[in-house]
Amino acid sequence: MPETSPRGLTRLAFGGDYNPEQWPESVWHEDVRLMREAGVTMVSVGIFSWALLEPSPGVYDFGWLDRLLDLLHENGIRADLGTPTVCPPVWFYRAHPEALPVTAAGVRHEFGSRAAICHSNPDYRAAAAGITTKLAERYGNHPALALWHVHNEYGVPVSACYCDSCAAHFRRWLQTAYETIEGVNEAWGTAFWGQRYTDFEQINPPRTTPTAVNPAQALDYKRFADATMRENFAMERDILHRLSPGVPVTTNFMTALSQCDSVDYWAWGREVDLVTNDHYLITDGRRTHVNLAMAADLTRSVAGGAPWLLLEHSTSGVNWQPRNPAKAPGQMARNSLAHVARGSDGAMFFQWRQSRRGAEKFHSAMLPHGGTETRVWREVVELGAALDSLSQIRGTRTQADVAVLWDWHSWWAQNLEWRPSEDHDARERADAFYEALYDRHLTVDFAHPEADLSAYPLVVVPALYLMTQAAGNNLKQYVEGGGTLVVSYFSGIVDEHDAVHEGAYPGALRDVLGLTVEEFSPLLQGQSVCISGPDGSELSGDVWTEFVVPRGAETVWTYTDGLTAGHPAVTRHRLGEGTAWYVSTRLGAEGLDALLGWAIEDARVAPRADLPRDVEVVRRTGESGSYLFAVNHTASDAKVPLEAHGTELLTGERAAGRLEVPAGAVRVVRLDG
């Protein structure tokens, strides 16, 4: 079986994408010298190099890659070797123009960017298998090889193609999934609008139509597109496993909800040997470190709680947002170590040396255009030393307090056309609930709705419009067994085919919540409602209200104005040994904090006292010990209470009682005992 961590790497991974083909070979020796100065342990190579490795069909040039890998090995630097299948050469597209993807409107993309691929195209699959085989045969036993890196960021920027090859492939996929055409008709509800099919050959992808397409068909096409990419990954992975046994195979995910919405990472996490992730700060005015923490927690959860690897992030600004600010002094290290706190066994970047040409020449790098006389370079060297001092945490696991349920299929279904309100955003609710838990200093695991939840005292459901009956039963058993559940509005509404569950809303959640919803009552833009609690407290909601009818649940907060005035806004249902909460409007930060305060009390989750806002405290534990990470995102020094004495690994100082964490800094304590 392949290893689940980079082969031969005894320290935390530190380095970045290295693209030496952009530079004369005379620069390579300088690069490697500087890598050693910075403490680099691994670099990613070859990801975009197909055109150089196979300059014409069946003609290969591996000399430059031979020399590069040998140079890295001589200097003690491991290689994450890419299969360059994200960027086929121009000669391939000129021979096979049908391998370029087609939009739903029938427009075929052109060569000249990256990831312009129809994943159903047989010629692409054959060519990808060919170059992967050649690489595995040549480098499968190379002493520098630590990790195989298949493709690059599947799903970005193109996940679905709508060409005739995809249509034929989709029909085959449907036959496997449903067996008969009647199975498709039933799942898709084709009796509506007279869309009934009598033969699989009549089915096409959900291309552009005059009005809304069949939502179940559109949902299945998202599943199909994701599965097709995954088929191609598995094809390459299996070649590598066969020809390079023992070396783990990965592909870089983009789990942040702000970065990729077309990939079911629960499914992908089961296919890779090591979960890796790329994360970039989205500078949209939000607290970027909260998005970072959320992405790291989600990545760790996709990895089943096991250590994972941050394969890309930026040393400073990026180049692809409307505005690309630089990171503040110290922010690069703080961001990197926040990922490590939440389970990453290292911190790697895009890229090592900043490009002079091409679309990403203004993207920051470990070695900037300004060279070693720059702040970024000095901080890179400091970070390398810090990561080296933390090597003993490799293999330990981050400890979570609560769980948040998330399902990409539900998100896809939620985002289809003609929902009750375009202002309801599943990602926004997930972000909001996560931020409320973050502000209570609780570490979050994400979980699939059908997963075993028994280890968590509190489970939060921020937005699960699509929920199978099995998931509903799972949550009912969780609460009956003593768990505390918090559910937000418009959850449990449809089954896996986007069909409304029989009976009253909220379908799969009626029994566990002890209520029904007679009618949705979305608010107009700018409208809000007031709700009052049993102690006379008042909160406000917007976007959404509902006519809730308790059927065993007690009313905790009530609407005091609007169309739903007098009806329950927030309910609590005691079921078995546990409790289920339901909120039927969109609460802001104050309301979510109040709601979670009640739920946390029910769940008997120990509060984190004496911690300032925006100071993270996260623990990793394993055979090597227990480690407390304190990450201070504020401009003021902070004090973090310690439950035991220990040694601070970045400074070597002893720590007891209260840990001093300077403004913008990170401290990591190995606790005694």
XYZ file of C-alpha atoms in Angstrom:
673
model
C 0.000 0.000 0.000
C 1.237 3.548 -0.713
C 2.370 5.696 2.158
C 0.061 8.475 3.331
C 2.819 11.032 3.872
C 5.568 12.183 1.497
C 8.175 9.446 1.143
C 11.500 10.187 2.784
C 10.358 13.474 4.344
C 11.323 13.569 8.017
C 10.422 17.201 8.680
C 7.397 19.341 7.932
C 6.981 20.093 4.235
C 8.217 23.573 3.336
C 8.728 24.889 -0.181
C 6.642 25.639 -3.204
C 5.916 25.092 -6.883
C 9.247 25.195 -8.685
C 9.127 25.972 -12.401
C 12.791 25.958 -13.468
C 11.824 25.600 -17.114
C 11.079 29.338 -17.010
C 14.753 30.074 -16.292
C 18.196 29.271 -17.736
C 19.835 26.267 -16.102
C 22.504 28.602 -14.759
C 19.874 29.888 -12.319
C 19.033 26.428 -10.955
C 22.129 26.138 -8.776
C 21.419 29.548 -7.259
C 17.841 28.440 -6.614
C 18.915 25.298 -4.814
C 21.477 27.202 -2.737
C 18.780 29.642 -1.638
C 16.338 26.807 -0.971
C 18.846 25.336 1.460
C 19.319 28.750 3.064
C 15.552 29.046 3.547
C 15.166 25.517 4.917
C 13.137 24.197 1.987
C 12.362 20.477 2.343
C 10.207 19.791 -0.747
C 9.244 21.446 -4.030
C 6.519 20.681 -6.584
C 7.854 20.267 -10.124
C 6.654 19.452 -13.628
C 3.002 20.424 -13.167
C 2.787 22.545 -16.334
C 5.563 20.907 -18.354
C 3.861 18.585 -20.828
C 4.881 20.653 -23.859
C 8.533 20.427 -22.787
C 8.465 16.772 -21.819
C 6.699 15.702 -25.043
C 7.452 18.432 -27.606
C 5.794 16.444 -30.382
C 3.633 13.315 -30.373
C 5.605 10.370 -29.004
C 8.877 12.338 -28.855
C 10.141 12.870 -25.306
C 12.768 15.097 -23.745
C 13.464 14.130 -20.133
C 17.043 15.390 -19.954
C 16.248 18.656 -18.197
C 14.001 16.920 -15.652
C 16.668 14.262 -15.039
C 19.196 16.987 -14.208
C 16.738 18.861 -12.028
C 15.691 15.884 -9.907
C 19.315 14.822 -9.503
C 20.209 18.350 -8.365
C 17.403 18.388 -5.832
C 18.420 14.995 -4.480
C 22.067 16.031 -4.145
C 20.930 18.928 -1.982
C 18.542 16.981 0.228
C 15.340 18.439 -1.244
C 12.411 16.141 -1.911
C 10.232 16.360 -5.047
C 6.473 16.415 -5.403
C 6.438 15.369 -9.065
C 3.476 16.447 -11.151
C 1.801 14.707 -14.036
C 1.374 17.661 -16.421
C -2.089 16.661 -17.600
C -3.715 19.976 -16.724
C -2.029 21.604 -19.744
C -1.902 19.479 -22.894
C 0.447 20.862 -25.595
C -0.813 22.864 -28.524
C 0.061 20.023 -30.914
C -2.424 17.830 -29.068
C -5.266 20.328 -29.513
C -4.457 20.913 -33.162
C -4.755 17.153 -33.707
C -7.792 16.811 -31.421
C -9.732 20.106 -31.308
C -12.759 18.241 -29.970
C -10.825 17.805 -26.676
C -11.429 21.492 -25.964
C -14.493 21.923 -23.721
C -17.809 23.333 -24.899
C -20.039 25.606 -22.811
C -23.738 24.995 -22.175
C -24.404 27.622 -24.850
C -22.390 25.662 -27.429
C -19.213 27.787 -27.474
C -15.960 25.824 -27.715
C -13.046 27.187 -25.699
C -9.659 27.753 -27.329
C -6.074 26.883 -26.464
C -4.035 29.525 -24.634
C -4.896 29.239 -20.962
C -4.923 26.198 -18.686
C -7.280 23.339 -17.831
C -9.203 23.675 -21.102
C -10.151 20.009 -21.087
C -13.131 17.867 -21.981
C -12.685 15.093 -19.440
C -14.847 12.718 -21.474
C -12.652 12.975 -24.540
C -10.992 9.583 -25.272
C -8.000 11.157 -27.024
C -7.261 13.307 -23.968
C -7.555 10.263 -21.712
C -5.184 8.259 -23.888
C -2.637 11.066 -24.078
C -2.829 11.686 -20.312
C -2.298 7.991 -19.636
C 0.660 8.010 -22.031
C 2.613 10.864 -20.435
C 1.810 9.595 -16.930
C 3.114 6.141 -17.843
C 6.348 7.559 -19.266
C 6.950 9.652 -16.132
C 6.239 6.738 -13.789
C 8.525 4.400 -15.735
C 11.373 6.891 -15.662
C 11.060 8.424 -12.188
C 9.057 5.925 -10.130
C 12.143 4.948 -8.143
C 14.064 8.221 -8.242
C 15.585 8.940 -4.829
C 14.240 12.517 -4.799
C 10.648 11.416 -5.355
C 8.448 11.976 -2.292
C 4.986 12.385 -3.756
C 3.102 12.150 -7.051
C 0.961 15.178 -7.893
C -1.723 14.370 -10.500
C -3.056 17.213 -12.662
C -3.731 20.529 -10.894
C -6.807 21.932 -9.123
C -9.487 19.788 -10.746
C -12.658 21.786 -11.347
C -10.889 25.110 -11.845
C -11.634 26.913 -14.088
C -13.689 24.348 -16.063
C -15.445 21.335 -14.586
C -18.292 20.571 -16.995
C -18.237 20.252 -20.771
C -21.430 19.985 -22.865
C -20.092 18.541 -26.121
C -21.361 15.451 -27.938
C -18.683 13.238 -26.353
C -19.923 14.311 -22.947
C -23.510 13.671 -24.016
C -22.663 10.085 -24.928
C -20.671 9.626 -21.736
C -23.538 11.111 -19.677
C -25.958 8.581 -21.157
C -23.644 5.729 -20.180
C -23.317 7.198 -16.689
C -27.111 7.399 -16.379
C -27.518 3.800 -17.508
C -25.125 2.698 -14.770
C -26.825 4.872 -12.159
C -30.473 4.112 -13.018
C -30.337 0.950 -15.182
C -33.585 1.773 -17.037
C -35.013 4.824 -18.741
C -37.981 4.581 -16.380
C -35.550 4.986 -13.513
C -34.379 8.266 -15.041
C -37.936 9.482 -15.644
C -38.855 8.737 -12.035
C -35.745 10.387 -10.568
C -36.037 13.473 -12.743
C -39.806 13.890 -12.474
C -40.108 14.141 -16.246
C -43.905 14.069 -16.065
C -43.555 17.782 -15.333
C -43.505 19.926 -18.499
C -43.804 16.823 -20.665
C -40.124 15.907 -20.530
C -40.578 12.130 -20.519
C -37.899 10.060 -22.292
C -38.376 6.673 -23.951
C -34.725 5.975 -24.793
C -31.351 6.987 -23.312
C -30.280 8.274 -26.734
C -32.833 11.076 -26.400
C -31.010 12.579 -23.405
C -28.543 15.423 -23.790
C -26.638 17.485 -21.216
C -28.605 20.386 -19.695
C -27.568 22.848 -22.379
C -28.898 26.381 -22.627
C -32.714 26.424 -22.842
C -35.312 29.217 -23.046
C -36.091 28.968 -19.318
C -35.179 26.848 -16.292
C -33.878 23.364 -17.107
C -35.019 20.255 -15.278
C -33.361 20.703 -11.848
C -32.825 16.985 -11.209
C -31.149 16.646 -14.614
C -28.940 19.650 -13.867
C -28.026 18.189 -10.469
C -27.132 14.840 -11.993
C -24.980 16.581 -14.587
C -22.976 18.225 -11.814
C -22.497 14.787 -10.278
C -21.526 13.382 -13.657
C -18.971 16.146 -14.346
C -17.389 15.646 -10.932
C -17.321 11.849 -11.342
C -15.765 12.176 -14.811
C -12.883 14.260 -13.507
C -12.465 11.746 -10.700
C -12.334 8.886 -13.240
C -9.413 10.590 -14.949
C -7.632 11.137 -11.656
C -8.118 7.474 -10.719
C -6.775 6.389 -14.103
C -3.532 8.297 -13.556
C -3.327 7.279 -9.890
C -3.605 3.597 -10.766
C -0.817 3.877 -13.331
C 1.401 5.506 -10.708
C 0.542 2.925 -8.051
C 1.429 0.140 -10.467
C 4.707 1.582 -11.746
C 5.831 3.480 -8.642
C 4.662 1.365 -5.700
C 4.919 2.824 -2.217
C 4.912 6.467 -3.328
C 1.722 8.335 -2.301
C -0.422 9.974 -4.962
C -2.366 13.187 -4.464
C -3.976 16.062 -6.316
C -4.340 19.538 -4.909
C -7.845 20.317 -3.664
C -9.416 23.758 -3.249
C -11.800 23.025 -0.376
C -12.555 26.618 0.623
C -16.161 27.390 -0.272
C -14.878 30.719 -1.593
C -12.701 29.006 -4.205
C -14.314 25.923 -5.760
C -17.962 24.866 -5.928
C -17.881 22.067 -8.506
C -16.107 19.234 -6.678
C -17.496 16.787 -4.109
C -14.485 16.618 -1.839
C -16.032 13.955 0.399
C -15.770 11.612 -2.598
C -12.331 12.853 -3.665
C -10.911 12.479 -0.162
C -11.422 8.721 -0.436
C -9.430 8.533 -3.688
C -6.133 10.202 -2.757
C -3.400 8.735 -0.577
C -2.749 12.111 1.046
C -5.216 15.002 1.125
C -3.585 18.246 0.006
C -5.107 21.676 -0.390
C -4.503 25.071 -1.976
C -5.796 28.097 -0.088
C -5.751 31.770 -0.992
C -7.114 34.647 1.076
C -10.191 36.250 -0.474
C -9.844 39.968 0.161
C -13.543 40.842 0.118
C -13.645 42.745 3.394
C -14.243 39.683 5.546
C -11.978 38.479 8.338
C -9.697 36.471 6.080
C -8.231 34.413 8.916
C -11.691 32.981 9.664
C -12.026 31.767 6.073
C -8.535 30.295 6.397
C -9.465 28.412 9.571
C -12.677 27.163 7.980
C -10.857 25.893 4.884
C -8.252 24.144 7.017
C -10.915 22.492 9.184
C -12.819 21.400 6.089
C -9.666 19.961 4.503
C -8.808 18.041 7.671
C -12.352 16.688 7.755
C -12.125 15.539 4.130
C -8.960 13.717 5.233
C -10.963 11.897 7.907
C -9.143 13.765 10.666
C -5.718 12.604 9.496
C -2.854 15.032 8.855
C -3.031 16.718 5.471
C -0.770 19.106 3.576
C -1.134 22.741 2.533
C 0.334 22.436 -0.963
C -0.184 26.055 -2.073
C -0.804 29.450 -0.556
C 0.779 32.851 -1.154
C 3.671 34.594 0.536
C 1.934 37.931 -0.015
C -0.528 39.253 -2.617
C -2.014 37.254 -5.470
C -2.733 38.507 -8.992
C -6.246 37.338 -9.920
C -8.549 39.319 -7.621
C -9.869 42.776 -8.459
C -7.594 44.158 -5.719
C -4.559 42.250 -4.478
C -3.149 43.721 -1.266
C 0.147 42.602 0.194
C 0.201 40.633 3.417
C 1.208 42.603 6.488
C 4.548 41.876 8.149
C 4.279 38.579 10.011
C 1.028 37.581 8.333
C 2.617 34.995 6.067
C 4.001 33.032 9.024
C 0.809 33.464 11.026
C -1.324 32.186 8.139
C 1.046 29.265 7.558
C 1.112 28.189 11.192
C -2.668 28.537 11.481
C -2.953 25.865 8.769
C -0.445 23.722 10.659
C -2.441 24.141 13.876
C -5.488 22.742 12.095
C -3.766 19.643 10.798
C -1.387 20.453 7.944
C 1.993 18.728 8.104
C 3.689 21.668 6.461
C 3.229 24.896 4.535
C 4.017 25.209 0.838
C 3.517 28.051 -1.625
C 2.881 29.002 -5.182
C 5.610 29.532 -6.125
C 9.366 29.433 -5.421
C 10.705 32.080 -7.833
C 8.404 34.846 -9.074
C 7.741 34.605 -12.809
C 8.861 37.362 -15.171
C 6.358 36.441 -17.877
C 2.907 34.993 -18.187
C -0.414 35.554 -16.454
C 0.915 35.185 -12.907
C 3.967 37.422 -12.971
C 2.467 39.666 -10.279
C 1.618 36.737 -8.000
C 3.924 36.807 -4.971
C 6.539 34.100 -4.484
C 9.060 32.849 -1.940
C 11.838 34.510 -3.947
C 10.390 37.812 -5.231
C 11.516 39.880 -8.194
C 13.478 41.935 -5.671
C 15.487 38.906 -4.584
C 16.930 38.323 -1.143
C 16.941 42.004 -0.146
C 13.193 41.963 0.486
C 10.903 41.618 3.482
C 9.177 38.620 1.923
C 12.450 36.732 1.547
C 13.483 37.470 5.134
C 10.119 36.224 6.367
C 10.420 33.093 4.220
C 13.755 32.256 5.877
C 12.278 32.886 9.338
C 9.283 30.667 8.547
C 11.564 27.860 7.384
C 13.365 27.940 10.730
C 10.058 28.011 12.633
C 8.703 24.992 10.769
C 11.940 23.113 11.388
C 11.498 23.649 15.125
C 8.019 22.102 14.918
C 9.044 18.874 13.169
C 7.990 16.745 16.137
C 4.294 17.519 15.530
C 4.306 15.532 12.243
C 1.576 12.926 12.320
C -0.352 14.370 15.260
C -4.054 15.116 14.899
C -6.071 18.249 15.566
C -8.722 17.898 18.260
C -12.210 19.237 17.470
C -14.996 20.321 19.810
C -18.096 20.359 17.576
C -19.250 19.343 14.098
C -20.799 21.256 11.209
C -22.626 19.273 8.539
C -21.838 20.064 4.906
C -22.662 18.356 1.617
C -21.544 19.561 -1.807
C -24.532 17.865 -3.486
C -26.881 19.917 -1.327
C -24.971 23.084 -2.241
C -25.264 22.248 -5.939
C -28.999 21.646 -5.616
C -29.502 24.814 -3.574
C -27.823 26.888 -6.281
C -30.038 25.694 -9.127
C -32.656 27.942 -10.666
C -35.991 29.055 -9.229
C -35.566 28.785 -5.472
C -37.815 30.776 -3.093
C -35.259 33.574 -2.624
C -32.049 34.407 -4.409
C -30.903 36.125 -1.206
C -30.592 32.828 0.641
C -27.035 31.596 0.163
C -25.931 28.239 1.554
C -22.304 29.325 1.614
C -23.189 32.508 3.509
C -24.986 30.492 6.218
C -22.082 28.056 6.485
C -19.652 30.978 6.798
C -21.850 32.710 9.375
C -22.363 29.688 11.634
C -18.684 28.779 11.376
C -17.669 32.320 12.318
C -19.993 32.233 15.339
C -18.382 28.989 16.522
C -14.921 30.391 15.801
C -15.709 33.427 17.947
C -16.568 31.065 20.798
C -13.098 29.529 20.322
C -14.471 26.130 19.331
C -12.569 23.952 16.859
C -14.828 22.525 14.163
C -14.892 19.249 12.309
C -17.041 19.130 9.182
C -19.027 15.958 8.597
C -21.201 14.388 5.931
C -24.874 14.241 6.964
C -24.819 10.432 6.998
C -21.569 10.153 9.007
C -21.259 8.833 12.547
C -21.769 11.880 14.785
C -21.675 10.193 18.176
C -18.320 11.747 19.136
C -19.675 15.311 19.005
C -21.712 16.914 21.802
C -22.964 19.582 19.375
C -23.789 19.322 15.653
C -24.718 22.370 13.554
C -26.631 22.250 10.257
C -26.267 25.687 8.628
C -27.725 24.926 5.196
C -28.723 21.463 3.956
C -31.573 21.984 1.518
C -30.977 18.502 0.094
C -31.022 15.743 2.688
C -31.587 12.044 2.206
C -33.974 10.203 4.464
C -30.971 8.247 5.723
C -29.382 11.514 6.823
C -32.596 12.564 8.564
C -32.713 9.242 10.410
C -29.053 9.659 11.329
C -29.739 13.035 12.951
C -32.758 11.671 14.796
C -30.669 8.847 16.251
C -27.942 11.339 17.154
C -30.338 13.495 19.174
C -32.113 10.541 20.776
C -28.702 9.322 21.914
C -27.976 12.566 23.760
C -26.625 14.928 21.113
C -27.514 18.589 20.674
C -28.505 19.642 17.149
C -28.896 23.151 15.692
C -30.623 23.442 12.301
C -31.059 26.563 10.174
C -33.967 27.247 7.815
C -34.577 25.652 4.394
C -32.909 22.388 5.431
C -34.194 18.851 4.877
C -36.497 19.981 2.067
C -35.687 17.646 -0.856
C -34.256 14.189 -1.406
C -31.204 13.238 -3.471
C -33.123 13.841 -6.715
C -34.288 17.341 -5.723
C -37.805 16.004 -5.102
C -39.635 17.476 -2.122
C -39.993 14.890 0.645
C -43.565 13.662 0.984
C -45.632 15.608 3.467
C -44.987 18.923 5.145
C -41.661 20.701 5.296
C -38.992 20.123 6.537
C -39.287 16.591 5.198
C -36.336 14.612 6.473
C -36.144 16.701 9.656
C -39.792 16.832 10.790
C -39.431 14.180 13.483
C -36.139 15.282 14.967
C -37.191 18.955 15.092
C -40.709 18.236 16.343
C -42.401 20.674 13.972
C -43.737 21.295 10.511
C -43.468 24.348 8.274
C -46.711 25.274 6.543
C -45.212 27.848 4.217
C -42.009 29.704 3.427
C -42.264 33.475 3.597
C -39.066 34.985 2.170
C -38.552 38.683 2.800
C -38.013 41.329 0.181
C -34.621 42.938 -0.198
C -33.968 45.263 2.728
C -36.782 43.902 4.880
C -36.172 42.544 8.371
C -38.220 41.135 11.240
C -37.971 41.286 15.003
C -38.070 38.249 17.244
C -38.393 38.207 21.025
C -37.152 35.687 23.566
C -38.494 34.424 26.896
C -36.336 36.865 28.864
C -37.577 39.844 26.876
C -34.494 39.927 24.668
C -34.958 41.034 21.089
C -33.122 39.967 17.966
C -33.612 40.619 14.285
C -33.669 38.422 11.193
C -33.753 39.054 7.475
C -34.014 37.257 4.100
C -36.298 34.461 5.291
C -39.236 33.673 7.598
C -41.536 30.662 7.904
C -44.906 29.671 9.307
C -43.701 27.111 11.852
C -46.151 24.775 13.619
C -44.706 23.081 16.745
C -45.516 19.388 16.987
C -43.675 18.589 20.184
C -41.163 21.419 20.028
C -41.365 24.392 22.396
C -41.239 27.976 21.154
C -38.197 29.877 22.429
C -38.242 33.020 20.261
C -41.307 34.423 18.508
C -41.782 36.732 15.518
C -43.185 40.063 16.726
C -43.807 41.728 13.376
C -44.140 40.957 9.702
C -46.369 38.388 8.049
C -45.309 35.680 10.512
C -45.915 37.775 13.656
C -46.951 35.569 16.556
C -45.469 32.423 15.027
C -42.396 30.598 16.372
C -39.050 31.845 15.087
C -36.762 29.596 17.114
C -37.812 26.285 18.638
C -36.329 23.643 20.896
C -37.320 19.973 20.841
C -36.324 17.553 23.567
C -36.113 14.096 22.000
C -34.810 11.064 23.840
C -31.672 12.102 25.695
C -30.914 15.110 23.472
C -32.175 18.404 22.124
C -32.812 19.787 18.633
C -32.953 23.531 17.919
C -34.462 25.117 14.809
C -34.141 28.712 13.589
C -36.476 29.783 10.784
C -34.953 33.149 9.870
C -31.525 34.442 8.952
C -29.907 35.620 12.166
C -26.982 37.989 12.213
C -23.871 37.601 14.352
C -25.585 38.673 17.584
C -28.495 36.305 17.058
C -26.294 33.361 16.116
C -24.159 33.916 19.192
C -27.244 33.912 21.416
C -28.658 30.790 19.763
C -25.382 28.909 19.994
C -24.986 29.996 23.610
C -28.210 28.163 24.480
C -27.245 25.132 22.413
C -23.742 24.964 23.894
C -25.296 24.965 27.339
C -27.542 22.056 26.335
C -24.530 20.224 24.896
C -22.420 20.880 27.992
C -19.537 22.077 25.872
C -16.939 23.612 28.163
C -16.587 27.352 27.457
C -13.209 28.803 26.510
C -12.772 31.551 29.053
C -10.375 34.497 29.030
C -9.614 34.351 25.314
C -9.717 37.578 23.295
C -11.542 37.725 19.986
C -9.360 36.672 17.051
C -6.955 34.678 19.210
C -7.129 31.032 18.124
C -6.297 28.201 20.495
C -6.090 24.791 18.811
C -4.602 21.507 20.007
C -2.818 18.714 18.130
C -2.117 15.414 19.869
C -0.409 12.144 18.999
C 2.271 9.702 20.036
C 4.865 12.476 20.225
C 2.821 14.505 22.695
C 0.166 17.181 23.037
C 0.691 20.593 21.445
C -1.237 23.798 22.028
C -1.186 26.376 19.218
C -2.048 29.968 20.080
C -2.458 32.223 17.046
C -2.882 35.937 17.711
C -4.508 37.737 14.768
C -4.848 41.021 16.710
C -2.672 44.124 17.027
C -2.372 43.667 20.815
C -0.442 41.229 22.951
C -2.586 38.446 24.387
C -2.443 36.037 27.305
C -3.692 32.483 26.880
C -4.379 30.280 29.936
C -2.473 27.000 30.022
C -3.865 23.898 31.700
C -0.391 22.436 32.126
C 3.249 23.450 32.034
C 5.188 23.018 28.838
C 7.906 24.185 26.462
C 7.259 26.800 23.781
C 8.829 25.329 20.652
C 9.440 28.506 18.627
C 11.412 30.259 21.391
C 12.526 27.331 23.548
C 11.142 29.020 26.654
C 9.260 27.287 29.455
C 5.573 28.168 29.728
C 3.262 27.888 32.717
C 0.003 29.419 33.893
C -0.581 31.973 31.155
C 1.130 32.017 27.787
C 2.225 35.391 26.424
C 1.419 35.676 22.706
C 2.708 38.908 21.123
C 0.546 40.859 18.680
C 0.366 39.088 15.328
C 2.457 36.161 16.558
C 2.100 32.410 17.047
C 3.196 30.307 19.981
C 3.285 26.504 20.109
C 3.587 24.774 23.481
C 4.456 21.126 23.925
C 2.541 20.335 27.108
C 4.209 18.238 29.788
C 2.857 14.835 30.628
